[in-house]
Amino acid sequence: MTSSQPVSARSPLPASQSLSRSDLESLVTMAIAEARGLGATDAEVAISVDTGLSVTARLGEVETLEYQRDRGMGITIYRGKRKGSASTADLGAAAIRETVAKAYSIAGFTAEDDCAGLPDPDTLATAIPDLDLSHPWNIEPDQARDLAVACEAAALAVDKRIGNSEGATLSSHRGIRVYGNSLGFLGGYPSTIHSLSCVVIAQERDEMQRDYWYSSVRDWRELEDGEKIGRTAAERALRRLNARKPSTTTAPVLFVPELARGLIGHFLGAIRGGSQYRRASFLLDAAGTQVFPDWFSISERPHIPKALGSAPFDSEGCATHDRELVAAGVLDGYILGTYSARKLGLKTTGNAGGVHNLFVGHGTEDFDALLRRMNRGLVVAELMGQGVNGVTGDYSRGAAGFWVENGAIAYPVHEITIAGNLKDMLRNIVAVGSDVDARGGVRTGSILLEKMTIAGE
């Protein structure tokens, strides 16, 4: 069930879930027993319950105030090598039995797949560490509104050229997920995520520029100060005014941390098991080869307390563990769940559902030091469009940012296109800055590339 309803100004976010972890574990156990009773060879079940409050204020007034409650169950049943899946939003016993029966029936019509099935027992998590991922915030809508309004007001007060806004939004979400399978694995954990963001528009004469800032954390006490978020959003928008369109050239390019994360994301997409076994990757069969410069590294650390990408086990119940994904520029292996691993003749890496806290190795140079190193080139602060081909690695996207001369920002630029090939771009990384952005599952500083084609006038 997914529902969304307005909340009165005096209605607080509920202090507790109506279904506890123990309740969800009982439902998972019941569903697996039901599947076994029908004759299933194996079964796996995931149940989740989430609640959330989101408030957006624009120009000093509440624009949206929303309370959300989501719950659901998904079950996959195996009849030998045939697989059937079904889901329900109704967690009542009758609905669960009906959903199990439907999944069992579907499995009778699907084709056999030798790679289908539950994970190998020795890959399942045997201990579930407490990663301190749940910090509920029993904030009332009035309080959330006031924080959003104050955040936006701080942005609007920075400069008279900040005269419009897309709003400030405060969100607080919490939930619990339980997964179990017929191999005997049963585990779950609660988690929370809280965020505060602000988007404003700067205008001077006929030119308008938009920018933003945000904070996102597990523990609401660690949110960045709202007024600081607002001021930062305003300052970022103001610095983009009076943008120019530079001449077409080839020059070094510096991706700021928020966008450097996306660059690493393209690399991750290329080494996912699905891309590899489908033979649809610009890094096909790249394990064990040099992909980055010989000083470059990427580490996975799934068990960092409170981190946004932490998880004690993956979506199949397999253990998550520390891993050096890239060392000395060499790709150690792929990102695999059980199915893709079997397709490739390998073992799962505990990454069903994605990666968990990737750390891109960096040096001691901060953003200003990287500007001095590049001397002349482009800082990319915004990307537009989806011109990335994951099969060939061809990369061409609209961009905006700042032109650098003599190691310092000279003026803002817009209406440009940056182009290259991802394989070359990764090999030609010159440096990674110490200005690491921790607001996500991939932590990286600014990334400086040796050169790209920059198309302007």
Short mmCIF file of C-alpha atoms in Angstrom, two decimals:
data_model
loop_
_atom_site.label_atom_id
_atom_site.label_comp_id
_atom_site.label_asym_id
_atom_site.label_seq_id
_atom_site.Cartn_x
_atom_site.Cartn_y
_atom_site.Cartn_z
CA MET A 1 0.00 0.00 0.00
CA THR A 2 1.31 3.40 -0.92
CA SER A 3 -0.65 6.31 0.45
CA SER A 4 -0.23 10.03 0.64
CA GLN A 5 -2.53 12.35 2.55
CA PRO A 6 -2.50 15.93 3.78
CA VAL A 7 -1.52 16.50 7.39
CA SER A 8 -3.08 19.10 9.61
CA ALA A 9 -0.69 21.63 11.08
CA ARG A 10 -1.09 20.00 14.49
CA SER A 11 -0.74 16.37 13.43
CA PRO A 12 2.69 14.95 14.38
CA LEU A 13 4.62 12.27 12.58
CA PRO A 14 3.69 9.04 14.43
CA ALA A 15 6.17 8.15 17.16
CA SER A 16 6.31 4.47 16.27
CA GLN A 17 5.62 2.02 13.47
CA SER A 18 2.33 0.15 13.75
CA LEU A 19 4.22 -3.00 12.80
CA SER A 20 7.37 -3.88 14.72
CA ARG A 21 10.38 -5.74 13.41
CA SER A 22 9.14 -8.83 15.25
CA ASP A 23 5.76 -8.52 13.52
CA LEU A 24 7.41 -8.31 10.11
CA GLU A 25 9.66 -11.28 10.86
CA SER A 26 6.56 -13.32 11.74
CA LEU A 27 4.92 -12.38 8.44
CA VAL A 28 8.05 -13.35 6.49
CA THR A 29 8.22 -16.70 8.30
CA MET A 30 4.54 -17.32 7.61
CA ALA A 31 4.91 -16.57 3.89
CA ILE A 32 7.88 -18.92 3.54
CA ALA A 33 6.03 -21.69 5.36
CA GLU A 34 3.04 -21.16 3.08
CA ALA A 35 5.29 -21.46 0.01
CA ARG A 36 6.84 -24.65 1.33
CA GLY A 37 3.37 -26.04 1.96
CA LEU A 38 2.44 -25.49 -1.68
CA GLY A 39 5.50 -27.44 -2.80
CA ALA A 40 7.99 -24.65 -3.53
CA THR A 41 11.62 -25.76 -3.77
CA ASP A 42 12.73 -22.46 -2.25
CA ALA A 43 11.33 -19.02 -1.46
CA GLU A 44 12.47 -15.56 -0.44
CA VAL A 45 10.40 -12.75 1.05
CA ALA A 46 11.01 -9.06 1.72
CA ILE A 47 8.63 -6.84 3.72
CA SER A 48 9.04 -3.14 4.40
CA VAL A 49 7.13 -0.41 6.20
CA ASP A 50 8.03 3.28 5.82
CA THR A 51 6.64 6.57 7.09
CA GLY A 52 7.60 10.10 6.21
CA LEU A 53 6.83 13.78 6.54
CA SER A 54 7.76 16.32 3.86
CA VAL A 55 7.18 20.09 3.96
CA THR A 56 8.01 22.57 1.19
CA ALA A 57 7.89 26.32 1.75
CA ARG A 58 8.07 28.79 -1.12
CA LEU A 59 8.25 32.57 -0.76
CA GLY A 60 7.44 32.32 2.91
CA GLU A 61 4.32 30.18 2.53
CA VAL A 62 3.74 26.44 2.84
CA GLU A 63 3.40 25.01 -0.66
CA THR A 64 3.07 21.32 0.20
CA LEU A 65 2.70 19.41 3.44
CA GLU A 66 2.61 15.67 3.02
CA TYR A 67 2.53 12.64 5.27
CA GLN A 68 3.36 9.32 3.62
CA ARG A 69 2.98 5.74 4.70
CA ASP A 70 4.21 2.90 2.49
CA ARG A 71 4.14 -0.83 3.14
CA GLY A 72 4.50 -3.88 1.00
CA MET A 73 5.67 -7.45 0.60
CA GLY A 74 7.39 -9.14 -2.31
CA ILE A 75 7.87 -12.88 -2.63
CA THR A 76 9.84 -14.97 -5.11
CA ILE A 77 9.19 -18.69 -5.34
CA TYR A 78 11.35 -21.31 -7.05
CA ARG A 79 9.98 -24.54 -8.46
CA GLY A 80 13.26 -26.14 -9.37
CA LYS A 81 14.84 -23.69 -11.81
CA ARG A 82 11.58 -21.92 -12.58
CA LYS A 83 10.90 -18.64 -10.81
CA GLY A 84 7.71 -16.73 -10.03
CA SER A 85 7.32 -13.41 -8.20
CA ALA A 86 4.36 -11.49 -6.81
CA SER A 87 3.79 -8.59 -4.45
CA THR A 88 1.09 -7.07 -2.29
CA ALA A 89 0.47 -3.91 -0.31
CA ASP A 90 -1.91 -5.73 2.02
CA LEU A 91 -0.04 -7.39 4.89
CA GLY A 92 -3.07 -9.26 6.18
CA ALA A 93 -2.77 -13.04 6.45
CA ALA A 94 -5.32 -13.75 3.71
CA ALA A 95 -3.63 -11.37 1.26
CA ILE A 96 -0.22 -12.89 1.99
CA ARG A 97 -1.52 -16.40 1.35
CA GLU A 98 -3.09 -15.26 -1.91
CA THR A 99 0.15 -13.56 -3.00
CA VAL A 100 2.19 -16.68 -2.22
CA ALA A 101 -0.22 -18.80 -4.24
CA LYS A 102 0.01 -16.39 -7.17
CA ALA A 103 3.82 -16.48 -7.16
CA TYR A 104 3.75 -20.28 -7.01
CA SER A 105 1.37 -20.39 -9.96
CA ILE A 106 3.51 -17.99 -12.02
CA ALA A 107 6.58 -20.15 -11.42
CA GLY A 108 4.80 -22.99 -13.18
CA PHE A 109 4.69 -21.03 -16.43
CA THR A 110 8.21 -19.55 -16.59
CA ALA A 111 11.16 -21.05 -18.44
CA GLU A 112 13.88 -22.89 -16.60
CA ASP A 113 17.02 -20.87 -15.87
CA ASP A 114 20.10 -22.69 -14.59
CA CYS A 115 21.29 -19.53 -12.82
CA ALA A 116 18.04 -18.97 -10.93
CA GLY A 117 17.81 -19.72 -7.23
CA LEU A 118 18.68 -18.50 -3.78
CA PRO A 119 22.23 -17.48 -2.85
CA ASP A 120 24.75 -20.13 -1.90
CA PRO A 121 24.39 -20.73 1.87
CA ASP A 122 28.01 -19.82 2.58
CA THR A 123 27.46 -16.30 1.21
CA LEU A 124 24.65 -15.41 3.61
CA ALA A 125 25.29 -13.06 6.51
CA THR A 126 25.79 -14.96 9.75
CA ALA A 127 25.99 -11.86 11.93
CA ILE A 128 24.09 -8.61 11.52
CA PRO A 129 26.03 -5.69 13.00
CA ASP A 130 24.20 -2.70 14.44
CA LEU A 131 25.27 0.18 12.18
CA ASP A 132 23.32 2.90 14.05
CA LEU A 133 21.21 3.72 11.00
CA SER A 134 17.97 4.66 12.77
CA HIS A 135 17.45 8.04 14.42
CA PRO A 136 13.74 8.86 14.33
CA TRP A 137 12.81 12.53 14.44
CA ASN A 138 9.39 13.05 15.96
CA ILE A 139 9.09 16.49 14.45
CA GLU A 140 5.69 18.11 14.19
CA PRO A 141 4.56 19.70 10.93
CA ASP A 142 4.62 23.17 12.50
CA GLN A 143 8.28 22.73 13.39
CA ALA A 144 9.13 21.34 9.95
CA ARG A 145 7.36 24.28 8.32
CA ASP A 146 9.26 26.79 10.44
CA LEU A 147 12.62 25.22 9.56
CA ALA A 148 11.82 25.25 5.83
CA VAL A 149 10.59 28.85 5.94
CA ALA A 150 13.69 30.00 7.85
CA CYS A 151 15.99 28.22 5.40
CA GLU A 152 14.41 29.94 2.41
CA ALA A 153 14.24 33.31 4.19
CA ALA A 154 17.99 33.17 4.83
CA ALA A 155 18.55 32.66 1.09
CA LEU A 156 16.24 35.51 0.07
CA ALA A 157 17.97 37.87 2.51
CA VAL A 158 21.44 37.42 1.00
CA ASP A 159 21.02 39.81 -1.92
CA LYS A 160 18.21 41.73 -3.61
CA ARG A 161 18.99 39.80 -6.79
CA ILE A 162 17.67 36.65 -5.08
CA GLY A 163 14.03 37.50 -5.70
CA ASN A 164 12.53 34.13 -6.55
CA SER A 165 12.68 30.60 -5.22
CA GLU A 166 11.71 27.05 -6.01
CA GLY A 167 11.37 26.50 -2.29
CA ALA A 168 13.01 24.92 0.71
CA THR A 169 12.05 21.36 1.64
CA LEU A 170 12.46 19.47 4.90
CA SER A 171 11.91 15.70 4.76
CA SER A 172 12.05 13.09 7.51
CA HIS A 173 11.63 9.42 6.68
CA ARG A 174 12.02 6.22 8.62
CA GLY A 175 11.32 2.60 7.96
CA ILE A 176 12.14 -0.99 8.62
CA ARG A 177 12.87 -3.80 6.15
CA VAL A 178 12.92 -7.52 6.90
CA TYR A 179 14.17 -10.17 4.49
CA GLY A 180 14.09 -13.94 4.85
CA ASN A 181 14.50 -17.05 2.74
CA SER A 182 13.98 -20.79 2.97
CA LEU A 183 17.68 -21.37 3.62
CA GLY A 184 17.06 -20.12 7.15
CA PHE A 185 18.18 -16.53 6.79
CA LEU A 186 15.99 -13.96 8.56
CA GLY A 187 17.18 -10.43 9.20
CA GLY A 188 16.07 -6.85 9.27
CA TYR A 189 16.97 -3.40 10.50
CA PRO A 190 15.41 0.03 10.84
CA SER A 191 16.80 3.12 9.12
CA THR A 192 16.11 6.82 8.83
CA ILE A 193 17.05 9.60 6.45
CA HIS A 194 16.49 13.31 7.00
CA SER A 195 17.18 16.13 4.56
CA LEU A 196 16.86 19.88 4.18
CA SER A 197 17.31 21.60 0.82
CA CYS A 198 16.86 24.99 -0.78
CA VAL A 199 16.63 26.03 -4.45
CA VAL A 200 16.71 29.73 -5.40
CA ILE A 201 16.89 31.89 -8.52
CA ALA A 202 19.18 34.88 -8.97
CA GLN A 203 18.21 37.53 -11.51
CA GLU A 204 20.08 40.48 -12.99
CA ARG A 205 18.50 42.33 -15.87
CA ASP A 206 17.12 39.61 -18.20
CA GLU A 207 19.41 36.85 -16.97
CA MET A 208 18.27 34.25 -14.43
CA GLN A 209 20.42 31.56 -12.82
CA ARG A 210 19.28 28.76 -10.53
CA ASP A 211 21.26 26.88 -7.90
CA TYR A 212 20.76 24.88 -4.72
CA TRP A 213 22.27 23.38 -1.59
CA TYR A 214 21.21 20.59 0.74
CA SER A 215 22.07 18.39 3.71
CA SER A 216 21.16 14.70 4.02
CA VAL A 217 21.89 12.55 7.09
CA ARG A 218 20.80 9.51 9.09
CA ASP A 219 20.74 11.42 12.40
CA TRP A 220 18.61 14.58 12.31
CA ARG A 221 20.87 16.18 14.92
CA GLU A 222 23.64 16.26 12.29
CA LEU A 223 21.70 18.22 9.68
CA GLU A 224 23.56 21.30 8.47
CA ASP A 225 22.13 24.53 9.86
CA GLY A 226 19.13 25.55 7.75
CA GLU A 227 20.07 29.21 7.47
CA LYS A 228 23.54 28.22 6.30
CA ILE A 229 22.00 25.96 3.64
CA GLY A 230 19.88 28.87 2.43
CA ARG A 231 22.80 31.29 2.30
CA THR A 232 24.94 28.75 0.45
CA ALA A 233 22.21 28.18 -2.15
CA ALA A 234 21.93 31.95 -2.69
CA GLU A 235 25.67 32.48 -2.99
CA ARG A 236 25.93 29.63 -5.51
CA ALA A 237 23.16 31.15 -7.65
CA LEU A 238 24.67 34.65 -7.51
CA ARG A 239 28.11 33.54 -8.63
CA ARG A 240 26.58 32.15 -11.83
CA LEU A 241 25.23 35.53 -13.00
CA ASN A 242 26.79 37.24 -16.04
CA ALA A 243 27.67 33.89 -17.59
CA ARG A 244 29.41 33.76 -20.96
CA LYS A 245 29.61 31.21 -23.74
CA PRO A 246 33.28 30.37 -24.30
CA SER A 247 34.92 29.47 -27.57
CA THR A 248 35.20 25.83 -28.58
CA THR A 249 38.44 24.35 -27.31
CA THR A 250 40.14 21.39 -25.68
CA ALA A 251 41.16 21.95 -22.06
CA PRO A 252 41.36 20.40 -18.58
CA VAL A 253 38.00 19.87 -16.85
CA LEU A 254 37.32 19.81 -13.10
CA PHE A 255 34.14 18.11 -11.89
CA VAL A 256 32.93 19.43 -8.52
CA PRO A 257 32.28 16.66 -5.93
CA GLU A 258 28.50 16.50 -6.49
CA LEU A 259 29.10 15.79 -10.19
CA ALA A 260 32.28 13.74 -9.74
CA ARG A 261 30.04 11.22 -7.99
CA GLY A 262 28.12 10.83 -11.25
CA LEU A 263 31.34 10.25 -13.18
CA ILE A 264 32.16 7.39 -10.82
CA GLY A 265 28.57 6.22 -11.25
CA HIS A 266 29.12 5.67 -14.99
CA PHE A 267 32.12 3.49 -14.13
CA LEU A 268 30.02 1.50 -11.66
CA GLY A 269 27.32 0.94 -14.26
CA ALA A 270 29.92 -0.50 -16.62
CA ILE A 271 31.20 -3.05 -14.09
CA ARG A 272 27.84 -4.25 -12.81
CA GLY A 273 27.25 -7.93 -13.44
CA GLY A 274 24.23 -7.27 -15.64
CA SER A 275 26.23 -5.07 -18.01
CA GLN A 276 28.99 -7.67 -18.16
CA TYR A 277 26.98 -10.80 -18.85
CA ARG A 278 24.82 -8.94 -21.38
CA ARG A 279 28.04 -7.85 -23.11
CA ALA A 280 26.88 -4.24 -22.94
CA SER A 281 29.70 -2.31 -21.29
CA PHE A 282 32.55 -0.07 -22.35
CA LEU A 283 34.61 -1.92 -19.72
CA LEU A 284 33.80 -5.41 -20.94
CA ASP A 285 36.03 -8.12 -19.35
CA ALA A 286 38.03 -5.36 -17.63
CA ALA A 287 38.61 -7.18 -14.30
CA GLY A 288 42.32 -7.35 -13.58
CA THR A 289 43.19 -4.59 -16.04
CA GLN A 290 44.31 -0.98 -15.67
CA VAL A 291 41.22 1.26 -15.80
CA PHE A 292 42.45 4.32 -13.87
CA PRO A 293 45.89 5.93 -13.32
CA ASP A 294 48.23 3.81 -11.18
CA TRP A 295 47.70 6.02 -8.08
CA PHE A 296 43.89 5.74 -8.14
CA SER A 297 41.82 3.67 -5.68
CA ILE A 298 38.20 2.95 -4.75
CA SER A 299 37.30 1.14 -1.52
CA GLU A 300 33.95 -0.22 -0.34
CA ARG A 301 33.19 0.09 3.38
CA PRO A 302 29.63 -1.14 4.08
CA HIS A 303 29.73 -1.01 7.87
CA ILE A 304 30.38 2.68 8.61
CA PRO A 305 28.04 3.72 11.47
CA LYS A 306 25.37 6.24 10.40
CA ALA A 307 26.61 6.41 6.80
CA LEU A 308 24.02 6.80 4.05
CA GLY A 309 25.33 3.80 2.08
CA SER A 310 25.79 1.39 4.99
CA ALA A 311 24.07 -2.02 5.05
CA PRO A 312 24.73 -5.11 7.22
CA PHE A 313 23.61 -7.39 4.35
CA ASP A 314 22.50 -6.95 0.76
CA SER A 315 19.00 -7.36 -0.68
CA GLU A 316 19.51 -11.16 -0.91
CA GLY A 317 20.73 -11.56 2.68
CA CYS A 318 24.35 -11.98 1.58
CA ALA A 319 27.06 -10.58 3.84
CA THR A 320 28.47 -7.19 2.96
CA HIS A 321 32.18 -6.73 3.53
CA ASP A 322 35.10 -4.36 3.04
CA ARG A 323 36.58 -4.52 -0.42
CA GLU A 324 39.20 -2.79 -2.54
CA LEU A 325 37.29 -2.36 -5.77
CA VAL A 326 40.15 -0.52 -7.49
CA ALA A 327 43.77 -0.63 -6.30
CA ALA A 328 46.69 1.06 -8.07
CA GLY A 329 44.27 1.84 -10.89
CA VAL A 330 43.48 -1.85 -11.52
CA LEU A 331 39.88 -3.11 -11.37
CA ASP A 332 39.74 -5.94 -8.82
CA GLY A 333 36.37 -7.34 -9.91
CA TYR A 334 32.75 -6.65 -10.73
CA ILE A 335 29.68 -5.60 -8.74
CA LEU A 336 27.66 -8.79 -8.43
CA GLY A 337 24.51 -10.24 -6.99
CA THR A 338 23.86 -13.97 -7.03
CA TYR A 339 22.24 -14.21 -10.46
CA SER A 340 24.77 -12.09 -12.35
CA ALA A 341 27.62 -13.87 -10.57
CA ARG A 342 26.34 -17.25 -11.74
CA LYS A 343 25.93 -15.96 -15.29
CA LEU A 344 29.62 -15.02 -15.21
CA GLY A 345 30.79 -18.17 -13.41
CA LEU A 346 31.72 -16.13 -10.31
CA LYS A 347 30.47 -15.63 -6.74
CA THR A 348 28.33 -12.80 -5.44
CA THR A 349 30.21 -9.81 -4.03
CA GLY A 350 27.35 -8.93 -1.66
CA ASN A 351 26.15 -6.14 -3.93
CA ALA A 352 22.63 -7.23 -4.83
CA GLY A 353 20.80 -3.92 -4.71
CA GLY A 354 23.91 -1.77 -5.20
CA VAL A 355 27.19 -0.68 -3.66
CA HIS A 356 27.69 0.33 -0.04
CA ASN A 357 29.81 3.38 0.85
CA LEU A 358 32.43 3.73 -1.87
CA PHE A 359 35.43 5.88 -0.96
CA VAL A 360 37.44 7.34 -3.83
CA GLY A 361 41.05 7.81 -2.73
CA HIS A 362 42.25 11.42 -2.75
CA GLY A 363 45.28 13.56 -2.15
CA THR A 364 45.77 16.63 0.04
CA GLU A 365 44.90 19.25 -2.58
CA ASP A 366 41.68 21.15 -1.89
CA PHE A 367 39.49 22.76 -4.54
CA ASP A 368 41.60 25.92 -4.81
CA ALA A 369 44.77 23.87 -5.14
CA LEU A 370 43.20 21.91 -8.01
CA LEU A 371 42.35 25.19 -9.74
CA ARG A 372 45.99 26.21 -9.49
CA ARG A 373 47.09 22.86 -10.86
CA MET A 374 44.76 23.05 -13.89
CA ASN A 375 45.78 26.70 -14.51
CA ARG A 376 43.39 27.13 -17.44
CA GLY A 377 40.24 25.15 -18.09
CA LEU A 378 36.64 24.47 -17.08
CA VAL A 379 34.99 23.82 -13.72
CA VAL A 380 31.80 21.83 -14.33
CA ALA A 381 29.11 22.82 -11.82
CA GLU A 382 26.01 21.58 -13.65
CA LEU A 383 25.28 18.86 -16.20
CA MET A 384 22.26 18.54 -18.47
CA GLY A 385 20.95 15.83 -20.75
CA GLN A 386 21.62 12.10 -20.88
CA GLY A 387 24.24 11.82 -23.61
CA VAL A 388 26.16 8.88 -22.16
CA ASN A 389 26.47 5.56 -24.00
CA GLY A 390 27.28 2.81 -21.52
CA VAL A 391 28.21 0.38 -24.27
CA THR A 392 30.71 2.51 -26.21
CA GLY A 393 31.64 4.94 -23.43
CA ASP A 394 30.85 7.96 -25.61
CA TYR A 395 30.12 10.95 -23.39
CA SER A 396 28.50 14.23 -24.50
CA ARG A 397 26.48 16.40 -22.12
CA GLY A 398 25.31 19.96 -21.79
CA ALA A 399 27.14 21.80 -19.02
CA ALA A 400 27.56 25.04 -17.12
CA GLY A 401 30.19 26.18 -14.66
CA PHE A 402 33.18 28.48 -14.50
CA TRP A 403 36.13 29.29 -16.71
CA VAL A 404 39.54 29.25 -15.03
CA GLU A 405 42.50 31.42 -16.01
CA ASN A 406 45.86 31.57 -14.23
CA GLY A 407 44.68 29.11 -11.58
CA ALA A 408 41.62 31.07 -10.46
CA ILE A 409 37.95 31.31 -11.48
CA ALA A 410 37.64 34.10 -14.07
CA TYR A 411 33.93 34.09 -14.96
CA PRO A 412 30.84 31.82 -15.13
CA VAL A 413 30.02 29.97 -18.35
CA HIS A 414 26.87 28.37 -19.75
CA GLU A 415 25.37 26.84 -22.89
CA ILE A 416 28.33 24.55 -23.53
CA THR A 417 28.81 20.87 -24.26
CA ILE A 418 31.60 18.70 -22.89
CA ALA A 419 32.55 15.54 -24.78
CA GLY A 420 34.94 12.62 -24.58
CA ASN A 421 35.01 8.87 -24.09
CA LEU A 422 34.61 7.46 -20.58
CA LYS A 423 37.38 4.93 -21.05
CA ASP A 424 39.83 7.73 -21.84
CA MET A 425 38.35 10.04 -19.21
CA LEU A 426 38.91 7.52 -16.42
CA ARG A 427 42.48 6.80 -17.51
CA ASN A 428 43.25 10.51 -17.77
CA ILE A 429 42.19 11.57 -14.27
CA VAL A 430 44.91 13.89 -13.02
CA ALA A 431 43.88 14.33 -9.36
CA VAL A 432 41.11 13.84 -6.80
CA GLY A 433 40.62 16.66 -4.31
CA SER A 434 40.34 16.54 -0.55
CA ASP A 435 36.96 18.37 -0.70
CA VAL A 436 35.05 15.09 -0.21
CA ASP A 437 31.24 15.14 -0.38
CA ALA A 438 29.81 12.60 2.09
CA ARG A 439 26.14 13.11 1.15
CA GLY A 440 25.65 9.81 -0.62
CA GLY A 441 26.82 6.25 -1.16
CA VAL A 442 29.86 7.36 -3.20
CA ARG A 443 32.26 9.68 -1.40
CA THR A 444 34.62 11.62 -3.60
CA GLY A 445 36.28 14.98 -3.88
CA SER A 446 36.52 17.08 -7.04
CA ILE A 447 37.96 15.13 -9.98
CA LEU A 448 40.36 16.81 -12.41
CA LEU A 449 40.62 15.39 -15.95
CA GLU A 450 43.57 16.05 -18.20
CA LYS A 451 41.38 17.27 -21.06
CA MET A 452 37.98 17.15 -22.75
CA THR A 453 36.45 18.77 -25.79
CA ILE A 454 34.48 21.87 -24.75
CA ALA A 455 32.04 23.08 -27.39
CA GLY A 456 30.90 26.69 -27.09
CA GLU A 457 30.76 29.41 -29.70
#
